[in-house]
């Protein structure tokens, strides 16, 4: 092992394995996760090919082969827990999307949830046995059926995102999944008895994406921090040996706030997963009361975490200098695989506006407009190729290849009734619970106060006060956006225009709300930790996360009178001190994420730190190195020499 | 032409062609640019292949072919002006890097500048005739010569970035370019008589990169804004037709500040080019007085503009929804081609620290430390593969393939003497000129003032006051960083540690300085414009650029007492009004950049707006669509079906 990494690990102040247990949710969960990991990673049939040297078509071929094997192995190993199936899938494909993603993750669950018993008999078992392979076609135009691949993309080389063009095609009425919504023989569309019945898959996937944000960002941090401990460069003191680049404050400033964010998102991801399961349980008992909050929170946190993680991955890549551009670093692949989460399953800006609506709008029951850039219009994956027109209009037809999910047209109007009422209720003095409960205090706390009248924050160590600061900021921006909306309403013809003219304030308020939720959940996690040394290191990370966020958004905190000038200067100073405090544990903190080398797929992020030798070995396998001199020299350059 | 685009163009308030002239520097320059463009784009031998459907090796082959033809054509067309050669090169390769970039852009100029007459005879003509093709090898390790390609990267598929491994190799002393620096037969190294003599190429390339930032960002804006005018989605008013997505405030907020930035960077890029030529002229007359400012400014602006443009391109891509991920959008290619500018020719953080040093440090002549992450250690391109060790130690050898540029070891210590003195001079009451002249006012203006004591900014229209606001912010952050440095110096053992402990403050101060310079240069451009309608639309863009920047960095302006809370609220409101003001001219403003479709290489950004038909045509050419059913189905999925 590289001597620097060894020294870093030996000097960590906490027990890495115990922190891994905390992230997994207990030692038994860590054990089982590793067991599944081993099943996938050690299986000789599932060995990984270096995909970076393959063409697009070859990559797709490899991916289909692995997907086929995977389905068989899942049955052989009798893995039946859905989360364990997801894990196994992730290990087999090393975190990359794969050709059966939509089939397994959306098509099968949708049939289970929305098909009539007759349709289940007809579709489910053939689909389970891969005799039908489902995909997701959102939008279409025109009238013959033409299908094909949409061509090369930014990442997603292993998936054949397709186009589907229909010409003069009618789909049999019986192919629409009619457990809840129905189309009668005369073409009449019958709405489902409750909009809530169609929430399930969508909320599930958004909640899971929060966990994906944590995974992608923590992998990027692992690579960049390990490499920054291995790489030596320049000099801090004249004549002294070159220091590890992790000793430069600017490098710490790039990476440690992201490391803190990765931890925050891990806890938020676990919270969302647990919340989803809890509320699903409640729903099975007929209690839908918490569903709107889950819906609102999953939309906002999906957007908040994917934006932050997507940007953060690129920051990690650039922190690796020139080597970050090499595909052997693993970082380009992590980025192009992850960044689509900002767009699919609800485009992020639309998600933020949904959360804003739930936070801020009064007038419950009267408000019926579709959201700005309504959810219908968002891209669930890369399959959308033509202007949207409801697929329902193609029903009652003779083409049997299409199974229609009926919720597309009704979804936009069914937003967050519960949270929709939140602001009104708070204003009228009713008590709210859950993550919006701070709106209760709206009238008391969020008036911008005179800076001079506010006592300085004596101690920036105080976890509760930091959470409170984020709460006040969110409340202030929600209130500001609502006021702005009402001012616009006074100048505009209708609510829709006023809403559109306030949209950027609303997005900003949603972002602040989500930021508050993340800070609050991170703080809540701290109180659960019993191991003293782990508590200490996570407190440091929490403070870095919270204070860095205040430093970067100091205008919001100053403007709302939450902090004064002097306190903001203190915050900037504290951030620098916290970077130094994180430094000795940085490598151990990324080790605790426990990604095996096979999953990271990064020469720079190798656990043993033997970066340079392996970079050279990797490069030698490049197709351009298969001949001493590339044929293009003989074809083009050599003939030219004689002419010049 | 698409009806929406036609309407947008017809309703523009200014004459697009005249704005193009302004950007080019006059009608004659526009004419000549288009002439060269036509020579490249209409040449049957230089026709463009759709590279997205090719393998890496095929792309390289195409690029070498085009580069070879290009060299011949440049001679045939007698294009001799270096900038025109650059333009022709860009049109031939459609803005992508190409295999001869380093040969033409760095190798030939370096031989011209730094070789002795004897070396020029030996190397220059063979290099000019492509009998020697140069590259750039920065670092090496160990001892036989092994060369090869470094393998697949994030972009740069058309360039063979290589590795070079030396084992027991000695390079003849005569291969070191010895016009200025020398190695004597006994191995003694003789420094060049002046460090300034080695500045040239480096400063030139950094200045040019500022223009590249403008080009890349303006292309991305062109694509995203045209597509946002063509794409209709969702509804703003119930029952009304789907509006162009450019009518959504959130979409405008994503794109219009970037559009304003693209214009700002165009003007800054032109300024840097002119400044470079002016100062080079002065240097030929023996006047080096302005070189340090050019050096400092090119470092900072290179970093500032590439960071902003790199992030901005991704924002444009995401503003195109799912289609932004398709390679047919052109945006992934623009991003991966451009983002390396953040790392090569001086890593951005290092560049910012250089500018900070020049702005802030006193103690001239005594300060000798290498910069934090010194410039020597930065990656000039993707060629660095091993820990750095001076290539000079390999001299006096029998391997003739290496020509050595001797400036690598001496560069770090030769920073910005002129600007190094700026702060000291200002503090001692001397007058500074140039972009740092605001430091003259240091003692008078930048004390944080009581918010209450400051009169509200009556009119956010006032260009001069906005420039002034940015100046005060920069001065305040420079002063804050210096104070922070002195506080650290009191606690630390030495200057180097104090510098490292203040590094993030220094980077922040540099960023604010560069931001000020951009605002100032944009404002200066306004005063030159005689056409009233163009003046109006650029004033609107200027205000959007300036006020959006204040809104995003409101903490700095509040903290320094430059604006009070009420004014910041006004700024946020103004930004929204300016989005609406830009809206009617948005398409015409991107048209004025005058990129032909062949250069944009984007189906989404087509001038005629016929997006959807061409997207379909493009996709049909994908390799995965060459067979009805991909062979992987028969190989893997079909056999599996019978087993499940």
PDB file of N, CA and C in Angstrom, chain A residues 194-257:
ATOM      1  N   UNK A 194     -59.089   7.855  -6.895  1.00  0.00           N
ATOM      2  CA  UNK A 194     -58.257   8.800  -6.143  1.00  0.00           C
ATOM      3  C   UNK A 194     -56.934   8.991  -6.873  1.00  0.00           C
ATOM      4  N   UNK A 195     -56.518  10.242  -6.994  1.00  0.00           N
ATOM      5  CA  UNK A 195     -55.231  10.519  -7.624  1.00  0.00           C
ATOM      6  C   UNK A 195     -54.079   9.865  -6.874  1.00  0.00           C
ATOM      7  N   UNK A 196     -54.303   9.681  -5.566  1.00  0.00           N
ATOM      8  CA  UNK A 196     -53.213   9.169  -4.735  1.00  0.00           C
ATOM      9  C   UNK A 196     -52.758   7.790  -5.187  1.00  0.00           C
ATOM     10  N   UNK A 197     -53.659   7.045  -5.820  1.00  0.00           N
ATOM     11  CA  UNK A 197     -53.345   5.680  -6.223  1.00  0.00           C
ATOM     12  C   UNK A 197     -52.258   5.631  -7.284  1.00  0.00           C
ATOM     13  N   UNK A 198     -52.021   6.722  -7.947  1.00  0.00           N
ATOM     14  CA  UNK A 198     -50.988   6.710  -8.991  1.00  0.00           C
ATOM     15  C   UNK A 198     -49.666   7.294  -8.499  1.00  0.00           C
ATOM     16  N   UNK A 199     -49.605   7.690  -7.241  1.00  0.00           N
ATOM     17  CA  UNK A 199     -48.384   8.312  -6.726  1.00  0.00           C
ATOM     18  C   UNK A 199     -47.203   7.355  -6.592  1.00  0.00           C
ATOM     19  N   UNK A 200     -47.520   6.113  -6.239  1.00  0.00           N
ATOM     20  CA  UNK A 200     -46.530   5.170  -5.731  1.00  0.00           C
ATOM     21  C   UNK A 200     -45.181   5.129  -6.416  1.00  0.00           C
ATOM     22  N   UNK A 201     -45.138   4.654  -7.657  1.00  0.00           N
ATOM     23  CA  UNK A 201     -43.861   4.444  -8.339  1.00  0.00           C
ATOM     24  C   UNK A 201     -43.049   5.726  -8.427  1.00  0.00           C
ATOM     25  N   UNK A 202     -43.759   6.822  -8.754  1.00  0.00           N
ATOM     26  CA  UNK A 202     -43.086   8.105  -8.945  1.00  0.00           C
ATOM     27  C   UNK A 202     -42.374   8.555  -7.661  1.00  0.00           C
ATOM     28  N   UNK A 203     -43.109   8.504  -6.539  1.00  0.00           N
ATOM     29  CA  UNK A 203     -42.528   8.933  -5.269  1.00  0.00           C
ATOM     30  C   UNK A 203     -41.405   7.995  -4.869  1.00  0.00           C
ATOM     31  N   UNK A 204     -41.598   6.696  -5.123  1.00  0.00           N
ATOM     32  CA  UNK A 204     -40.563   5.717  -4.798  1.00  0.00           C
ATOM     33  C   UNK A 204     -39.272   6.050  -5.531  1.00  0.00           C
ATOM     34  N   UNK A 205     -39.379   6.298  -6.823  1.00  0.00           N
ATOM     35  CA  UNK A 205     -38.163   6.515  -7.605  1.00  0.00           C
ATOM     36  C   UNK A 205     -37.480   7.825  -7.213  1.00  0.00           C
ATOM     37  N   UNK A 206     -38.259   8.865  -6.983  1.00  0.00           N
ATOM     38  CA  UNK A 206     -37.632  10.129  -6.543  1.00  0.00           C
ATOM     39  C   UNK A 206     -36.934   9.967  -5.203  1.00  0.00           C
ATOM     40  N   UNK A 207     -37.562   9.218  -4.300  1.00  0.00           N
ATOM     41  CA  UNK A 207     -36.921   8.996  -2.997  1.00  0.00           C
ATOM     42  C   UNK A 207     -35.612   8.248  -3.179  1.00  0.00           C
ATOM     43  N   UNK A 208     -35.618   7.262  -4.078  1.00  0.00           N
ATOM     44  CA  UNK A 208     -34.408   6.485  -4.314  1.00  0.00           C
ATOM     45  C   UNK A 208     -33.308   7.338  -4.945  1.00  0.00           C
ATOM     46  N   UNK A 209     -33.704   8.307  -5.763  1.00  0.00           N
ATOM     47  CA  UNK A 209     -32.701   9.152  -6.422  1.00  0.00           C
ATOM     48  C   UNK A 209     -31.907   9.958  -5.394  1.00  0.00           C
ATOM     49  N   UNK A 210     -32.538  10.326  -4.289  1.00  0.00           N
ATOM     50  CA  UNK A 210     -31.792  11.030  -3.235  1.00  0.00           C
ATOM     51  C   UNK A 210     -30.630  10.160  -2.772  1.00  0.00           C
ATOM     52  N   UNK A 211     -30.894   8.859  -2.608  1.00  0.00           N
ATOM     53  CA  UNK A 211     -29.817   7.932  -2.245  1.00  0.00           C
ATOM     54  C   UNK A 211     -28.763   7.823  -3.335  1.00  0.00           C
ATOM     55  N   UNK A 212     -29.196   7.898  -4.590  1.00  0.00           N
ATOM     56  CA  UNK A 212     -28.237   7.861  -5.708  1.00  0.00           C
ATOM     57  C   UNK A 212     -27.316   9.078  -5.663  1.00  0.00           C
ATOM     58  N   UNK A 213     -27.867  10.223  -5.283  1.00  0.00           N
ATOM     59  CA  UNK A 213     -27.038  11.428  -5.159  1.00  0.00           C
ATOM     60  C   UNK A 213     -25.927  11.191  -4.153  1.00  0.00           C
ATOM     61  N   UNK A 214     -26.308  10.596  -3.029  1.00  0.00           N
ATOM     62  CA  UNK A 214     -25.313  10.313  -1.991  1.00  0.00           C
ATOM     63  C   UNK A 214     -24.242   9.367  -2.522  1.00  0.00           C
ATOM     64  N   UNK A 215     -24.676   8.345  -3.238  1.00  0.00           N
ATOM     65  CA  UNK A 215     -23.726   7.342  -3.741  1.00  0.00           C
ATOM     66  C   UNK A 215     -22.763   7.950  -4.753  1.00  0.00           C
ATOM     67  N   UNK A 216     -23.308   8.688  -5.713  1.00  0.00           N
ATOM     68  CA  UNK A 216     -22.459   9.243  -6.770  1.00  0.00           C
ATOM     69  C   UNK A 216     -21.459  10.249  -6.184  1.00  0.00           C
ATOM     70  N   UNK A 217     -21.945  11.120  -5.305  1.00  0.00           N
ATOM     71  CA  UNK A 217     -21.052  12.137  -4.743  1.00  0.00           C
ATOM     72  C   UNK A 217     -20.008  11.502  -3.831  1.00  0.00           C
ATOM     73  N   UNK A 218     -20.408  10.500  -3.052  1.00  0.00           N
ATOM     74  CA  UNK A 218     -19.434   9.887  -2.146  1.00  0.00           C
ATOM     75  C   UNK A 218     -18.385   9.103  -2.933  1.00  0.00           C
ATOM     76  N   UNK A 219     -18.758   8.529  -4.062  1.00  0.00           N
ATOM     77  CA  UNK A 219     -17.754   7.862  -4.902  1.00  0.00           C
ATOM     78  C   UNK A 219     -16.763   8.868  -5.477  1.00  0.00           C
ATOM     79  N   UNK A 220     -17.283   9.991  -5.972  1.00  0.00           N
ATOM     80  CA  UNK A 220     -16.396  11.015  -6.530  1.00  0.00           C
ATOM     81  C   UNK A 220     -15.456  11.550  -5.447  1.00  0.00           C
ATOM     82  N   UNK A 221     -15.982  11.761  -4.240  1.00  0.00           N
ATOM     83  CA  UNK A 221     -15.139  12.236  -3.138  1.00  0.00           C
ATOM     84  C   UNK A 221     -14.073  11.212  -2.778  1.00  0.00           C
ATOM     85  N   UNK A 222     -14.448   9.935  -2.794  1.00  0.00           N
ATOM     86  CA  UNK A 222     -13.485   8.884  -2.464  1.00  0.00           C
ATOM     87  C   UNK A 222     -12.295   8.944  -3.429  1.00  0.00           C
ATOM     88  N   UNK A 223     -12.601   9.057  -4.706  1.00  0.00           N
ATOM     89  CA  UNK A 223     -11.544   9.092  -5.715  1.00  0.00           C
ATOM     90  C   UNK A 223     -10.669  10.334  -5.539  1.00  0.00           C
ATOM     91  N   UNK A 224     -11.309  11.496  -5.438  1.00  0.00           N
ATOM     92  CA  UNK A 224     -10.545  12.745  -5.401  1.00  0.00           C
ATOM     93  C   UNK A 224      -9.736  12.877  -4.114  1.00  0.00           C
ATOM     94  N   UNK A 225     -10.281  12.429  -2.997  1.00  0.00           N
ATOM     95  CA  UNK A 225      -9.556  12.584  -1.726  1.00  0.00           C
ATOM     96  C   UNK A 225      -8.408  11.591  -1.634  1.00  0.00           C
ATOM     97  N   UNK A 226      -8.633  10.356  -2.038  1.00  0.00           N
ATOM     98  CA  UNK A 226      -7.506   9.404  -2.024  1.00  0.00           C
ATOM     99  C   UNK A 226      -6.390   9.885  -2.944  1.00  0.00           C
ATOM    100  N   UNK A 227      -6.768  10.313  -4.136  1.00  0.00           N
ATOM    101  CA  UNK A 227      -5.736  10.752  -5.079  1.00  0.00           C
ATOM    102  C   UNK A 227      -5.009  11.990  -4.553  1.00  0.00           C
ATOM    103  N   UNK A 228      -5.733  12.870  -3.884  1.00  0.00           N
ATOM    104  CA  UNK A 228      -5.096  14.078  -3.337  1.00  0.00           C
ATOM    105  C   UNK A 228      -4.166  13.765  -2.170  1.00  0.00           C
ATOM    106  N   UNK A 229      -4.353  12.596  -1.571  1.00  0.00           N
ATOM    107  CA  UNK A 229      -3.425  12.181  -0.515  1.00  0.00           C
ATOM    108  C   UNK A 229      -2.191  11.519  -1.113  1.00  0.00           C
ATOM    109  N   UNK A 230      -2.336  10.965  -2.315  1.00  0.00           N
ATOM    110  CA  UNK A 230      -1.224  10.268  -2.978  1.00  0.00           C
ATOM    111  C   UNK A 230      -0.365  11.241  -3.777  1.00  0.00           C
ATOM    112  N   UNK A 231      -1.013  12.252  -4.379  1.00  0.00           N
ATOM    113  CA  UNK A 231      -0.304  13.159  -5.274  1.00  0.00           C
ATOM    114  C   UNK A 231       0.461  14.222  -4.493  1.00  0.00           C
ATOM    115  N   UNK A 232       1.718  14.368  -4.838  1.00  0.00           N
ATOM    116  CA  UNK A 232       2.550  15.421  -4.257  1.00  0.00           C
ATOM    117  C   UNK A 232       2.831  16.454  -5.334  1.00  0.00           C
ATOM    118  N   UNK A 233       2.904  17.704  -4.941  1.00  0.00           N
ATOM    119  CA  UNK A 233       3.059  18.729  -5.958  1.00  0.00           C
ATOM    120  C   UNK A 233       3.615  20.006  -5.344  1.00  0.00           C
ATOM    121  N   UNK A 234       4.531  20.624  -6.071  1.00  0.00           N
ATOM    122  CA  UNK A 234       5.012  21.956  -5.731  1.00  0.00           C
ATOM    123  C   UNK A 234       5.625  21.999  -4.328  1.00  0.00           C
ATOM    124  N   UNK A 235       5.648  23.142  -3.711  1.00  0.00           N
ATOM    125  CA  UNK A 235       6.214  23.207  -2.372  1.00  0.00           C
ATOM    126  C   UNK A 235       5.480  24.251  -1.536  1.00  0.00           C
ATOM    127  N   UNK A 236       5.293  23.909  -0.278  1.00  0.00           N
ATOM    128  CA  UNK A 236       4.696  24.869   0.650  1.00  0.00           C
ATOM    129  C   UNK A 236       5.789  25.686   1.308  1.00  0.00           C
ATOM    130  N   UNK A 237       6.907  25.017   1.604  1.00  0.00           N
ATOM    131  CA  UNK A 237       8.042  25.712   2.208  1.00  0.00           C
ATOM    132  C   UNK A 237       9.234  25.585   1.276  1.00  0.00           C
ATOM    133  N   UNK A 238       9.999  26.660   1.099  1.00  0.00           N
ATOM    134  CA  UNK A 238      11.134  26.594   0.171  1.00  0.00           C
ATOM    135  C   UNK A 238      12.079  25.470   0.567  1.00  0.00           C
ATOM    136  N   UNK A 239      12.412  24.629  -0.427  1.00  0.00           N
ATOM    137  CA  UNK A 239      13.380  23.574  -0.165  1.00  0.00           C
ATOM    138  C   UNK A 239      12.811  22.330   0.473  1.00  0.00           C
ATOM    139  N   UNK A 240      11.589  22.401   1.025  1.00  0.00           N
ATOM    140  CA  UNK A 240      10.989  21.228   1.660  1.00  0.00           C
ATOM    141  C   UNK A 240      10.461  20.272   0.583  1.00  0.00           C
ATOM    142  N   UNK A 241      10.231  18.997   0.940  1.00  0.00           N
ATOM    143  CA  UNK A 241       9.684  18.073  -0.066  1.00  0.00           C
ATOM    144  C   UNK A 241       8.300  18.538  -0.518  1.00  0.00           C
ATOM    145  N   UNK A 242       7.894  18.054  -1.686  1.00  0.00           N
ATOM    146  CA  UNK A 242       6.563  18.422  -2.186  1.00  0.00           C
ATOM    147  C   UNK A 242       5.492  17.856  -1.265  1.00  0.00           C
ATOM    148  N   UNK A 243       4.559  18.653  -0.818  1.00  0.00           N
ATOM    149  CA  UNK A 243       3.516  18.130   0.078  1.00  0.00           C
ATOM    150  C   UNK A 243       2.428  17.394  -0.692  1.00  0.00           C
ATOM    151  N   UNK A 244       1.677  16.584   0.034  1.00  0.00           N
ATOM    152  CA  UNK A 244       0.442  16.021  -0.533  1.00  0.00           C
ATOM    153  C   UNK A 244      -0.466  17.184  -0.915  1.00  0.00           C
ATOM    154  N   UNK A 245      -1.126  17.088  -2.042  1.00  0.00           N
ATOM    155  CA  UNK A 245      -1.945  18.251  -2.416  1.00  0.00           C
ATOM    156  C   UNK A 245      -3.136  18.437  -1.482  1.00  0.00           C
ATOM    157  N   UNK A 246      -3.443  17.418  -0.718  1.00  0.00           N
ATOM    158  CA  UNK A 246      -4.519  17.551   0.268  1.00  0.00           C
ATOM    159  C   UNK A 246      -4.145  18.531   1.382  1.00  0.00           C
ATOM    160  N   UNK A 247      -2.875  18.901   1.443  1.00  0.00           N
ATOM    161  CA  UNK A 247      -2.467  19.879   2.453  1.00  0.00           C
ATOM    162  C   UNK A 247      -2.692  21.322   2.026  1.00  0.00           C
ATOM    163  N   UNK A 248      -3.037  21.519   0.777  1.00  0.00           N
ATOM    164  CA  UNK A 248      -3.326  22.885   0.330  1.00  0.00           C
ATOM    165  C   UNK A 248      -4.753  23.267   0.718  1.00  0.00           C
ATOM    166  N   UNK A 249      -4.874  24.445   1.314  1.00  0.00           N
ATOM    167  CA  UNK A 249      -6.199  24.875   1.760  1.00  0.00           C
ATOM    168  C   UNK A 249      -7.194  24.935   0.600  1.00  0.00           C
ATOM    169  N   UNK A 250      -6.710  25.374  -0.573  1.00  0.00           N
ATOM    170  CA  UNK A 250      -7.630  25.470  -1.709  1.00  0.00           C
ATOM    171  C   UNK A 250      -8.164  24.086  -2.113  1.00  0.00           C
ATOM    172  N   UNK A 251      -7.323  23.060  -1.994  1.00  0.00           N
ATOM    173  CA  UNK A 251      -7.777  21.701  -2.322  1.00  0.00           C
ATOM    174  C   UNK A 251      -8.783  21.215  -1.279  1.00  0.00           C
ATOM    175  N   UNK A 252      -8.498  21.500  -0.026  1.00  0.00           N
ATOM    176  CA  UNK A 252      -9.426  21.134   1.049  1.00  0.00           C
ATOM    177  C   UNK A 252     -10.776  21.818   0.843  1.00  0.00           C
ATOM    178  N   UNK A 253     -10.696  23.066   0.416  1.00  0.00           N
ATOM    179  CA  UNK A 253     -11.927  23.841   0.250  1.00  0.00           C
ATOM    180  C   UNK A 253     -12.775  23.289  -0.902  1.00  0.00           C
ATOM    181  N   UNK A 254     -12.102  22.716  -1.901  1.00  0.00           N
ATOM    182  CA  UNK A 254     -12.858  22.085  -2.977  1.00  0.00           C
ATOM    183  C   UNK A 254     -13.516  20.794  -2.502  1.00  0.00           C
ATOM    184  N   UNK A 255     -12.781  20.012  -1.704  1.00  0.00           N
ATOM    185  CA  UNK A 255     -13.231  18.636  -1.456  1.00  0.00           C
ATOM    186  C   UNK A 255     -13.980  18.411  -0.142  1.00  0.00           C
ATOM    187  N   UNK A 256     -13.578  19.097   0.932  1.00  0.00           N
ATOM    188  CA  UNK A 256     -14.171  18.740   2.226  1.00  0.00           C
ATOM    189  C   UNK A 256     -15.634  19.161   2.368  1.00  0.00           C
ATOM    190  N   UNK A 257     -16.021  20.338   1.867  1.00  0.00           N
ATOM    191  CA  UNK A 257     -17.465  20.616   1.924  1.00  0.00           C
ATOM    192  C   UNK A 257     -18.280  19.583   1.121  1.00  0.00           C
TER     193      UNK A 257
END
